[in-house]
Coordinates of C-alpha atoms in Angstrom, one line a residue:
Chain G
M883 CA 0.0 0.0 0.0
L884 CA 2.7 2.4 1.0
K885 CA 4.7 1.5 -2.1
D886 CA 2.1 3.1 -4.4
I887 CA 3.1 6.6 -3.5
T888 CA 4.8 8.2 -6.5
I889 CA 5.7 11.6 -5.1
G890 CA 9.4 12.3 -5.6
Q891 CA 9.9 9.4 -8.0
Y892 CA 12.1 9.8 -11.0
F893 CA 11.4 8.2 -14.4
P894 CA 14.5 8.1 -16.5
G895 CA 14.1 9.3 -20.1
D896 CA 15.8 11.1 -22.8
N897 CA 14.0 14.1 -24.3
L898 CA 14.0 17.9 -24.1
I899 CA 12.5 18.1 -20.6
H900 CA 14.7 15.4 -19.2
R901 CA 17.8 17.0 -20.6
L902 CA 17.2 20.6 -19.5
D903 CA 19.6 21.9 -16.9
P904 CA 18.0 21.2 -13.5
R905 CA 18.8 24.7 -12.2
F906 CA 16.8 26.1 -15.1
K907 CA 14.0 23.6 -14.5
I908 CA 13.7 24.7 -10.9
V909 CA 13.6 28.4 -11.8
M910 CA 11.1 27.7 -14.6
T911 CA 8.9 25.7 -12.2
L912 CA 8.9 28.6 -9.7
L913 CA 8.0 31.1 -12.5
Y914 CA 5.2 28.7 -13.6
I915 CA 3.8 28.4 -10.1
I916 CA 3.7 32.2 -9.7
M917 CA 2.1 32.4 -13.2
L918 CA -0.7 30.1 -12.0
F919 CA -1.5 32.2 -9.0
M920 CA -1.2 35.5 -10.7
G921 CA -4.3 37.4 -11.6
D922 CA -7.9 36.6 -10.9
E923 CA -9.3 36.0 -14.4
L924 CA -9.3 32.9 -16.5
Y925 CA -7.2 34.7 -19.2
S926 CA -4.1 34.8 -17.0
L927 CA -4.7 31.3 -15.7
S928 CA -4.8 30.0 -19.2
F929 CA -1.1 30.9 -19.8
G930 CA 0.0 28.6 -17.0
I931 CA -2.3 25.8 -18.2
V932 CA -1.0 26.0 -21.8
Y933 CA 2.6 26.1 -20.6
C934 CA 2.1 23.1 -18.4
I935 CA 0.4 21.0 -21.1
A936 CA 3.1 21.9 -23.6
A937 CA 5.8 20.7 -21.1
L938 CA 3.7 17.6 -20.3
V939 CA 3.5 16.6 -24.0
L940 CA 7.3 17.2 -24.5
S941 CA 8.2 15.1 -21.4
K942 CA 6.3 12.0 -22.8
I943 CA 5.3 11.0 -19.3
P944 CA 2.0 9.1 -19.3
V945 CA -0.8 11.3 -18.0
K946 CA -2.1 8.3 -16.1
L947 CA 0.8 8.6 -13.6
F948 CA -0.3 12.1 -12.6
G949 CA -3.9 10.9 -12.1
K950 CA -2.5 8.4 -9.6
S951 CA -0.7 11.1 -7.7
I952 CA -3.6 13.5 -7.6
K953 CA -6.1 10.9 -6.3
P954 CA -5.0 11.0 -2.7
L955 CA -5.4 14.7 -2.7
L956 CA -9.1 14.6 -3.8
P957 CA -10.5 15.2 -0.3
I958 CA -8.5 18.4 0.0
L959 CA -9.6 19.6 -3.4
I960 CA -13.3 18.9 -2.5
M961 CA -12.9 20.6 0.9
T962 CA -11.5 23.7 -0.8
A963 CA -14.3 23.8 -3.3
I964 CA -17.0 23.5 -0.7
L965 CA -15.5 26.2 1.5
D966 CA -15.2 28.5 -1.5
I967 CA -18.9 27.9 -2.5
I968 CA -20.1 28.4 1.1
F969 CA -18.2 31.5 2.0
I970 CA -18.2 33.5 -1.2
R971 CA -21.6 35.2 -1.3
E972 CA -21.2 37.8 -4.0
G973 CA -22.4 37.6 -7.6
T974 CA -25.6 36.3 -9.2
V975 CA -27.5 34.0 -6.9
Y976 CA -28.3 30.7 -8.5
F977 CA -30.0 29.0 -5.5
Q978 CA -30.7 29.9 -1.9
A979 CA -31.8 27.8 1.1
G980 CA -31.6 29.6 4.4
F981 CA -28.0 30.7 5.1
F982 CA -26.6 28.8 2.2
K983 CA -26.3 30.7 -1.1
L984 CA -25.0 29.3 -4.3
T985 CA -23.5 32.2 -6.2
E986 CA -21.8 32.7 -9.5
D987 CA -18.6 34.0 -7.9
G988 CA -18.5 31.1 -5.5
V989 CA -18.7 28.5 -8.2
F990 CA -16.2 30.4 -10.3
T991 CA -13.7 30.7 -7.5
A992 CA -14.1 27.0 -6.6
V993 CA -13.4 25.9 -10.1
K994 CA -10.4 28.2 -10.5
M995 CA -9.0 26.9 -7.2
I996 CA -9.3 23.3 -8.2
V997 CA -7.8 23.9 -11.6
R998 CA -4.9 25.8 -10.0
I999 CA -4.1 23.2 -7.4
I1000 CA -4.3 20.3 -9.9
F1001 CA -1.9 22.2 -12.2
L1002 CA 0.3 23.1 -9.4
I1003 CA 0.7 19.4 -8.5
I1004 CA 1.2 18.4 -12.1
G1005 CA 3.8 21.0 -12.6
S1006 CA 5.9 20.1 -9.6
M1007 CA 5.5 16.4 -10.3
L1008 CA 6.8 17.0 -13.8
L1009 CA 10.0 18.4 -12.2
T1010 CA 10.6 15.4 -9.9
Y1011 CA 9.5 12.9 -12.6
T1012 CA 12.0 14.2 -15.1
T1013 CA 14.9 15.1 -12.8
S1014 CA 16.9 12.6 -10.8
P1015 CA 17.1 13.3 -7.1
I1016 CA 20.8 13.9 -7.2
Q1017 CA 20.4 16.4 -10.1
L1018 CA 17.7 18.1 -8.1
T1019 CA 19.7 18.4 -4.9
D1020 CA 22.8 19.4 -6.8
A1021 CA 20.8 22.1 -8.6
I1022 CA 19.4 23.4 -5.3
E1023 CA 22.9 23.3 -3.8
R1024 CA 24.2 25.5 -6.7
L1025 CA 21.2 27.8 -6.7
L1026 CA 21.7 28.4 -3.0
S1027 CA 25.4 28.6 -3.1
P1028 CA 25.4 32.4 -2.6
L1029 CA 24.2 31.7 0.9
K1030 CA 27.5 30.0 1.7
R1031 CA 28.9 33.5 2.2
L1032 CA 26.4 33.8 5.1
H1033 CA 27.8 30.5 6.5
F1034 CA 24.7 28.7 5.6
P1035 CA 25.7 25.0 5.3
V1036 CA 24.4 24.6 1.8
H1037 CA 26.3 21.4 1.0
S1038 CA 25.2 19.6 4.2
F1039 CA 21.6 20.7 3.5
A1040 CA 21.8 19.2 -0.1
M1041 CA 23.3 16.0 1.2
M1042 CA 20.6 15.7 3.8
M1043 CA 18.0 16.0 1.1
T1044 CA 19.8 13.4 -1.1
I1045 CA 19.8 10.9 1.8
A1046 CA 16.2 11.6 2.8
L1047 CA 15.0 11.0 -0.8
R1048 CA 17.1 7.8 -1.0
F1049 CA 15.7 6.4 2.3
I1050 CA 12.0 7.2 1.7
P1051 CA 11.2 3.9 -0.1
T1052 CA 13.5 1.9 2.3
L1053 CA 11.7 3.3 5.4
M1054 CA 8.2 2.8 3.7
I1055 CA 9.0 -0.9 3.2
E1056 CA 10.2 -1.1 6.7
T1057 CA 7.1 0.5 8.1
D1058 CA 5.0 -2.1 6.2
K1059 CA 7.1 -4.9 7.7
I1060 CA 6.8 -3.5 11.3
I1061 CA 3.0 -3.1 10.9
A1062 CA 2.8 -6.7 9.7
A1063 CA 5.0 -7.9 12.6
Q1064 CA 2.9 -6.0 15.2
K1065 CA -0.3 -7.3 13.7
A1066 CA 1.1 -10.8 14.1
R1067 CA 1.6 -10.1 17.7
G1068 CA -2.0 -9.0 18.0
A1069 CA -1.8 -5.3 17.7
G1070 CA -5.1 -3.8 16.4
F1071 CA -4.9 -1.3 13.6
D1072 CA -8.5 -1.7 12.5
S1073 CA -10.2 0.4 15.1
S1074 CA -11.9 3.4 13.7
K1075 CA -11.5 5.5 16.8
L1076 CA -8.9 8.3 16.5
R1077 CA -7.6 7.6 20.0
D1078 CA -7.0 3.9 19.2
K1079 CA -5.4 4.8 15.9
A1080 CA -3.0 7.1 17.6
K1081 CA -2.2 4.5 20.3
A1082 CA -1.6 1.9 17.6
L1083 CA 1.1 4.1 16.0
V1084 CA 3.4 4.0 19.0
P1085 CA 4.5 0.4 18.6
V1086 CA 5.2 1.2 14.9
L1087 CA 7.0 4.4 15.3
I1088 CA 9.4 3.3 18.1
P1089 CA 10.9 0.4 16.2
L1090 CA 11.0 2.5 13.1
F1091 CA 13.0 5.3 14.8
V1092 CA 15.3 2.8 16.5
S1093 CA 16.1 1.2 13.1
A1094 CA 16.4 4.6 11.4
F1095 CA 19.0 5.7 13.9
R1096 CA 20.9 2.4 13.5
R1097 CA 20.8 2.9 9.7
A1098 CA 22.0 6.5 10.1
E1099 CA 25.0 5.3 12.1
E1100 CA 25.9 2.5 9.6
L1101 CA 25.5 4.9 6.7
A1102 CA 27.7 7.5 8.3
T1103 CA 30.5 4.8 8.8
A1104 CA 30.0 3.7 5.2
M1105 CA 30.3 7.3 3.9
E1106 CA 33.4 7.8 5.9
C1107 CA 34.9 4.7 4.4
R1108 CA 34.2 6.2 1.0
C1109 CA 36.3 9.2 1.9
Y1110 CA 33.4 11.6 2.5
R1111 CA 34.4 14.8 4.3
G1112 CA 31.7 17.3 3.3
D1113 CA 32.3 19.4 0.3
I1114 CA 36.1 19.6 0.8
G1115 CA 37.8 18.7 -2.4
R1116 CA 34.7 17.2 -3.8
T1117 CA 33.8 17.0 -7.5
K1118 CA 30.6 16.0 -9.3
M1119 CA 30.2 13.4 -12.0
K1120 CA 27.4 15.2 -13.7
S1121 CA 28.5 18.8 -14.4
M1122 CA 25.8 21.3 -15.2
N1123 CA 26.3 23.2 -18.4
A1124 CA 23.5 25.5 -19.6
G1125 CA 23.1 25.1 -23.3
I1126 CA 21.1 27.0 -26.0
C1127 CA 18.1 24.8 -25.2
D1128 CA 18.1 25.9 -21.6
I1129 CA 18.4 29.6 -22.4
V1130 CA 15.6 29.4 -25.1
S1131 CA 13.3 27.5 -22.7
L1132 CA 13.9 30.0 -19.9
T1133 CA 13.3 32.9 -22.3
I1134 CA 10.0 31.4 -23.5
T1135 CA 9.1 30.9 -19.8
F1136 CA 9.8 34.6 -19.1
I1137 CA 7.8 35.7 -22.1
M1138 CA 4.9 33.6 -21.0
F1139 CA 5.3 34.9 -17.4
F1140 CA 5.3 38.6 -18.5
A1141 CA 2.4 38.0 -20.9
A1142 CA 0.4 36.4 -18.0
A1143 CA 1.4 39.3 -15.7
T1144 CA 0.3 41.9 -18.3
V1145 CA -3.0 40.2 -18.8
A1146 CA -3.5 39.9 -15.1
V1147 CA -2.9 43.7 -14.6
L1148 CA -4.9 44.8 -17.6
F1149 CA -8.0 42.7 -17.1
Chain O
M439 CA 55.0 -10.1 -3.0
S440 CA 54.8 -6.8 -1.2
V441 CA 52.8 -6.4 2.0
Q442 CA 49.4 -4.7 1.9
L443 CA 48.2 -4.7 5.5
I444 CA 50.3 -5.1 8.7
A445 CA 49.0 -5.3 12.2
E446 CA 51.7 -5.1 14.9
N447 CA 50.9 -6.0 18.5
L448 CA 47.4 -4.7 18.0
C449 CA 45.3 -4.2 21.1
F450 CA 41.9 -2.7 21.1
Y451 CA 38.9 -2.0 23.4
Y452 CA 36.0 0.4 22.9
T453 CA 36.0 3.8 24.7
D454 CA 33.6 6.7 25.1
E455 CA 34.4 10.2 24.0
D456 CA 36.4 10.9 27.1
G457 CA 38.5 7.8 26.7
N458 CA 36.8 5.8 29.5
R459 CA 36.9 2.1 28.8
L460 CA 33.5 0.7 27.7
S461 CA 34.4 -2.9 26.9
G462 CA 36.8 -5.7 27.7
D463 CA 39.7 -6.4 25.4
V464 CA 38.2 -6.9 21.9
L465 CA 41.6 -7.6 20.3
K466 CA 44.5 -8.9 22.3
N467 CA 48.0 -8.4 20.9
I468 CA 47.3 -9.3 17.3
S469 CA 50.2 -9.4 14.8
L470 CA 49.4 -10.1 11.2
K471 CA 50.6 -9.5 7.7
I472 CA 48.5 -9.7 4.6
E473 CA 50.3 -9.8 1.2
K474 CA 49.3 -7.8 -1.8
G475 CA 47.0 -9.7 -4.1
S476 CA 46.1 -12.4 -1.6
F477 CA 42.6 -13.7 -0.8
V478 CA 42.2 -14.0 3.0
A479 CA 39.1 -15.2 4.9
I480 CA 38.7 -14.3 8.5
L481 CA 36.5 -16.7 10.5
G482 CA 35.1 -16.4 13.9
H483 CA 31.8 -16.4 15.7
N484 CA 30.0 -13.3 17.0
G485 CA 32.2 -11.2 19.3
S486 CA 35.4 -12.8 18.2
G487 CA 36.7 -9.4 17.2
K488 CA 36.8 -10.0 13.4
S489 CA 34.7 -7.0 12.5
T490 CA 36.7 -4.8 14.8
L491 CA 39.8 -5.9 13.1
A492 CA 38.3 -5.0 9.7
R493 CA 37.5 -1.5 11.0
L494 CA 41.0 -1.0 12.2
F495 CA 42.4 -1.8 8.8
N496 CA 40.9 1.2 7.2
G497 CA 41.2 3.7 10.0
I498 CA 37.5 3.8 11.0
L499 CA 38.9 2.7 14.4
V500 CA 42.5 3.4 15.6
P501 CA 44.4 1.0 17.9
I502 CA 44.7 1.6 21.6
S503 CA 48.2 0.2 21.4
G504 CA 50.2 -1.3 18.6
K505 CA 50.1 -0.2 15.0
V506 CA 48.2 -0.8 11.8
L507 CA 50.1 -0.1 8.5
V508 CA 48.4 0.1 5.1
N509 CA 50.9 0.2 2.3
G510 CA 53.3 1.4 4.9
I511 CA 51.1 4.2 6.1
D512 CA 50.2 4.4 9.8
T513 CA 46.3 4.6 10.2
S514 CA 46.6 6.5 13.4
D515 CA 48.0 9.5 11.5
D516 CA 45.1 11.8 10.8
D517 CA 46.8 13.5 7.9
N518 CA 46.9 10.3 5.9
I519 CA 43.5 8.9 6.8
Y520 CA 41.9 9.5 3.3
E521 CA 45.0 8.0 1.7
V522 CA 44.4 4.9 3.8
R523 CA 40.7 4.7 3.0
R524 CA 41.3 5.2 -0.7
H525 CA 43.5 2.1 -0.7
V526 CA 41.4 0.0 1.5
G527 CA 37.7 -0.2 0.5
M528 CA 35.2 -1.6 2.9
V529 CA 31.9 -3.3 2.2
F530 CA 29.4 -4.0 5.0
Q531 CA 26.7 -6.5 5.8
N532 CA 23.6 -4.5 5.1
P533 CA 23.6 -3.3 1.5
D534 CA 20.8 -0.8 2.2
N535 CA 22.8 1.1 4.7
Q536 CA 25.8 1.8 2.5
I537 CA 24.0 3.2 -0.6
V538 CA 23.8 7.0 -0.4
A539 CA 22.1 8.1 -3.6
A540 CA 18.7 7.3 -5.0
I541 CA 20.1 6.2 -8.4
V542 CA 22.6 3.4 -8.9
E543 CA 25.1 5.3 -11.0
D544 CA 25.0 8.3 -8.7
D545 CA 25.8 6.1 -5.8
V546 CA 28.7 4.5 -7.5
A547 CA 30.0 8.0 -8.3
F548 CA 29.9 9.0 -4.6
G549 CA 33.4 7.7 -3.7
P550 CA 35.2 9.0 -6.7
E551 CA 33.5 12.4 -6.3
N552 CA 34.8 12.6 -2.7
L553 CA 38.3 12.0 -4.1
G554 CA 38.0 15.0 -6.2
I555 CA 38.5 13.3 -9.6
S556 CA 37.5 15.0 -12.8
P557 CA 33.9 14.5 -14.0
K558 CA 35.0 12.7 -17.2
E559 CA 37.2 10.3 -15.3
I560 CA 34.4 9.6 -12.8
R561 CA 32.1 8.7 -15.6
V562 CA 34.6 6.2 -17.0
R563 CA 35.2 4.7 -13.6
V564 CA 31.5 4.4 -12.8
D565 CA 30.8 2.7 -16.1
N566 CA 33.7 0.3 -15.7
A567 CA 32.9 -0.5 -12.1
L568 CA 29.2 -1.2 -13.0
R569 CA 30.3 -3.5 -15.9
A570 CA 32.8 -5.3 -13.6
V571 CA 30.0 -6.3 -11.2
D572 CA 27.6 -6.9 -14.1
M573 CA 25.2 -4.2 -13.0
Y574 CA 25.6 -1.8 -16.0
D575 CA 22.1 -2.4 -17.3
Y576 CA 20.7 -1.3 -13.9
R577 CA 22.7 2.0 -13.8
L578 CA 19.5 4.1 -13.8
H579 CA 17.5 2.0 -11.4
A580 CA 16.6 3.1 -7.9
P581 CA 18.3 0.9 -5.2
S582 CA 14.8 0.0 -3.8
Q583 CA 14.0 -1.8 -7.1
L584 CA 17.0 -4.2 -6.7
S585 CA 17.3 -7.5 -4.9
G586 CA 19.7 -7.8 -1.9
G587 CA 22.4 -9.4 -3.9
Q588 CA 22.2 -6.7 -6.6
K589 CA 22.3 -4.0 -4.0
Q590 CA 25.4 -5.6 -2.5
K591 CA 27.0 -5.7 -5.9
V592 CA 26.3 -1.9 -6.3
A593 CA 28.0 -1.3 -3.0
I594 CA 31.0 -3.3 -4.2
A595 CA 31.0 -1.2 -7.5
G596 CA 30.9 1.9 -5.3
I597 CA 34.1 0.8 -3.7
I598 CA 36.0 -0.4 -6.8
A599 CA 35.2 2.8 -8.6
M600 CA 37.6 4.4 -6.1
R601 CA 40.3 2.0 -7.5
P602 CA 41.5 0.6 -4.1
D603 CA 44.1 -2.1 -4.1
C604 CA 42.5 -3.9 -1.2
I605 CA 38.8 -4.6 -0.4
I606 CA 37.6 -5.7 3.0
L607 CA 34.1 -7.3 3.1
D608 CA 32.5 -7.6 6.5
E609 CA 30.0 -10.5 6.2
P610 CA 28.8 -9.2 2.8
T611 CA 26.5 -12.2 2.3
A612 CA 24.9 -12.5 5.8
M613 CA 21.7 -10.9 4.8
L614 CA 21.3 -12.4 1.3
D615 CA 19.4 -15.3 -0.1
P616 CA 21.4 -18.2 -1.5
K617 CA 21.2 -16.9 -5.1
G618 CA 22.4 -13.5 -4.0
R619 CA 25.1 -15.0 -1.9
N620 CA 26.5 -17.0 -4.9
D621 CA 26.3 -14.0 -7.1
V622 CA 28.3 -11.8 -4.7
I623 CA 30.9 -14.4 -3.9
N624 CA 31.5 -15.1 -7.6
T625 CA 31.9 -11.3 -8.1
I626 CA 34.4 -11.1 -5.3
H627 CA 36.5 -14.0 -6.7
M628 CA 36.3 -12.4 -10.2
L629 CA 37.6 -9.1 -8.9
H630 CA 40.5 -10.9 -7.1
R631 CA 41.4 -12.9 -10.2
E632 CA 40.9 -10.2 -12.9
Y633 CA 42.0 -7.1 -11.1
G634 CA 44.5 -8.6 -8.6
L635 CA 42.7 -7.0 -5.7
T636 CA 43.7 -8.0 -2.2
V637 CA 40.6 -9.4 -0.6
V638 CA 39.9 -9.8 3.0
L639 CA 36.6 -11.6 3.4
I640 CA 35.1 -11.8 6.9
T641 CA 32.5 -14.5 7.1
H642 CA 30.9 -17.2 9.2
Y643 CA 30.1 -19.4 6.2
M644 CA 32.7 -22.1 6.1
D645 CA 32.1 -22.8 2.4
E646 CA 33.0 -19.2 1.5
A647 CA 36.2 -19.4 3.7
A648 CA 37.2 -22.8 2.1
E649 CA 37.6 -21.0 -1.3
A650 CA 40.1 -18.5 0.1
E651 CA 43.9 -18.8 -0.2
R652 CA 44.4 -18.4 3.5
V653 CA 42.1 -18.7 6.5
I654 CA 42.5 -16.9 9.8
V655 CA 40.4 -18.1 12.6
M656 CA 39.7 -15.7 15.5
D657 CA 38.3 -16.4 18.9
N658 CA 37.9 -14.0 21.8
G659 CA 40.2 -11.4 20.3
E660 CA 43.0 -13.7 19.4
I661 CA 44.1 -15.5 16.3
I662 CA 44.0 -19.2 17.0
M663 CA 44.7 -20.5 13.5
D664 CA 46.3 -19.0 10.4
D665 CA 46.9 -21.3 7.5
T666 CA 45.7 -22.6 4.2
P667 CA 42.1 -23.7 4.2
E668 CA 43.2 -27.3 3.7
K669 CA 45.1 -27.3 6.9
V670 CA 42.6 -25.3 8.9
F671 CA 39.5 -27.3 8.0
T672 CA 41.2 -30.6 8.5
K673 CA 41.3 -29.8 12.2
P674 CA 37.6 -29.9 13.0
E675 CA 38.2 -30.5 16.7
V676 CA 39.9 -27.1 17.0
L677 CA 37.2 -25.3 15.1
Q678 CA 34.4 -26.9 17.0
A679 CA 36.0 -26.0 20.3
V680 CA 35.5 -22.3 19.4
G681 CA 32.0 -22.9 18.2
L682 CA 32.6 -23.0 14.4
D683 CA 31.6 -25.6 11.9
V684 CA 33.6 -27.2 9.2
P685 CA 32.6 -27.4 5.5
Q686 CA 30.1 -30.3 5.0
S687 CA 32.5 -32.4 3.0
T688 CA 35.1 -32.2 5.7
E689 CA 32.5 -33.0 8.3
L690 CA 31.5 -36.2 6.4
L691 CA 35.1 -37.4 6.3
W692 CA 35.6 -36.6 9.9
K693 CA 32.4 -38.5 10.9
L694 CA 33.6 -41.5 8.8
N695 CA 36.8 -41.5 10.8
M696 CA 34.9 -41.2 14.2
S697 CA 32.9 -44.3 13.2
G698 CA 36.0 -46.3 12.6
I699 CA 36.5 -46.0 8.9
P700 CA 40.0 -44.5 8.4
V701 CA 40.0 -41.9 5.7
P702 CA 42.4 -39.0 5.3
I703 CA 40.7 -35.7 6.2
N704 CA 41.9 -33.8 3.2
A705 CA 38.9 -32.6 1.4
I706 CA 37.4 -29.1 1.8
N707 CA 35.2 -29.1 -1.3
E708 CA 32.7 -31.6 -2.8
E709 CA 34.9 -32.8 -5.6
D710 CA 37.9 -33.8 -3.4
C711 CA 35.5 -35.4 -1.0
V712 CA 33.9 -37.5 -3.7
D713 CA 37.4 -38.6 -4.8
T714 CA 38.4 -39.6 -1.3
V715 CA 35.2 -41.6 -0.7
I716 CA 35.6 -43.3 -4.1
N717 CA 39.1 -44.3 -3.1
L718 CA 37.7 -46.2 -0.2
F719 CA 36.1 -48.6 -2.5
T720 CA 38.9 -49.1 -5.0

């Protein structure tokens, strides 16, 4: 069950989106997210949508995968929509029953919010699906490198992220195993009461933490054995070189961004 | 043959950060030489000090008294510690806890990256290391998609990409299924044969030790036997006194002897054993 989670997974491939410089990809994703939330009208939102669909087509990642990742977030989406519909009371009234008022603005805002969140998720997934975790953390390390002057431990931060991403599946599988082991000893995970559920977590979390600390210690020793000493004298196998493709893509992103901004201001 | 690893009057016990003693003597006055290009198995049951000895050989631990020399470099000298670790690679029991990166090839690159090698050269080393352990086709996989044996081979590739001349493996097969075990052991033998790597294999599987060139048996922090596998395993009474088994073929011959059939105890693998038994009837 826990293995189904696809967030943060990488699908190797070889096409324009995969080959883009990860630093550029991160900046473009940020611009895209701002683009999505800029302006209030559908005109400005449509720029983000078109941009995202274009990137999606170029990446050749099956749309089905995104559906799978969005599914667990459905309750949040529905909640957001309901809150928008209940609390936005302006605009043409379609239907009224006591306090509840279904208005044009309410429905409109709800739809926009859902579209925005869905595209926000698709956009950020596209980044992690097409960029290997190492590339991603390397890119973050490089983008944040000016902070080194302020003595911010940029390298350690990036290494921590690398290790965290590496151990997500390992710890997931381990959690499954511990749950199975505790069930075999008669622990009940089936009660629907919140209190019982919280209680049942204790015998899962404690062994999980103990094992995680043990893993951390062994990993630290193994890293030392492989001559790790922070970023002192360290090189990278995959160097990042921005090419024409990256610059053109970023330029297109900027053009879209400013077009969306202009539309947002004008309308 | 030149000497790769030297231990001189090595004593060790564990201490806390302030130097207070935490354990009894783990290693008692051990002296040992391991030649370059040799294949040595270290046998011993839990707590015999064999893993501690391994950690002393690449400077993860430093001796309380005595000396460890790697290619003539003293491991207690902090300035040379990375030089020592570059020469002596170490593979541990749990493959999951040695893999740093979420993609196989990125993990293999971790060691060479730490050594500050140029990106082009790292690429070559990573590809060669992955080919050497027959994992090249999996270079873009996530470690979690691999079996235990495959993960252990990735860990080995991560070490050989640093081009060490000695590799120490601390029970590398203890957590693997029989197929993974075979695969890893064959890989280790291949590396020893093809690349002339010095191999120190710490194990408690007798069959793995029987294939080494030299077997060191440890008990309670001391070396009690140090000889060719033929000589070590034909003394089953010594091994059993320290709680170790002998390879099955040796055990068979020994039991034949005990039940009054005089056969020479000279076989440590199945083929020799078959020959010996056949000789009984001819």
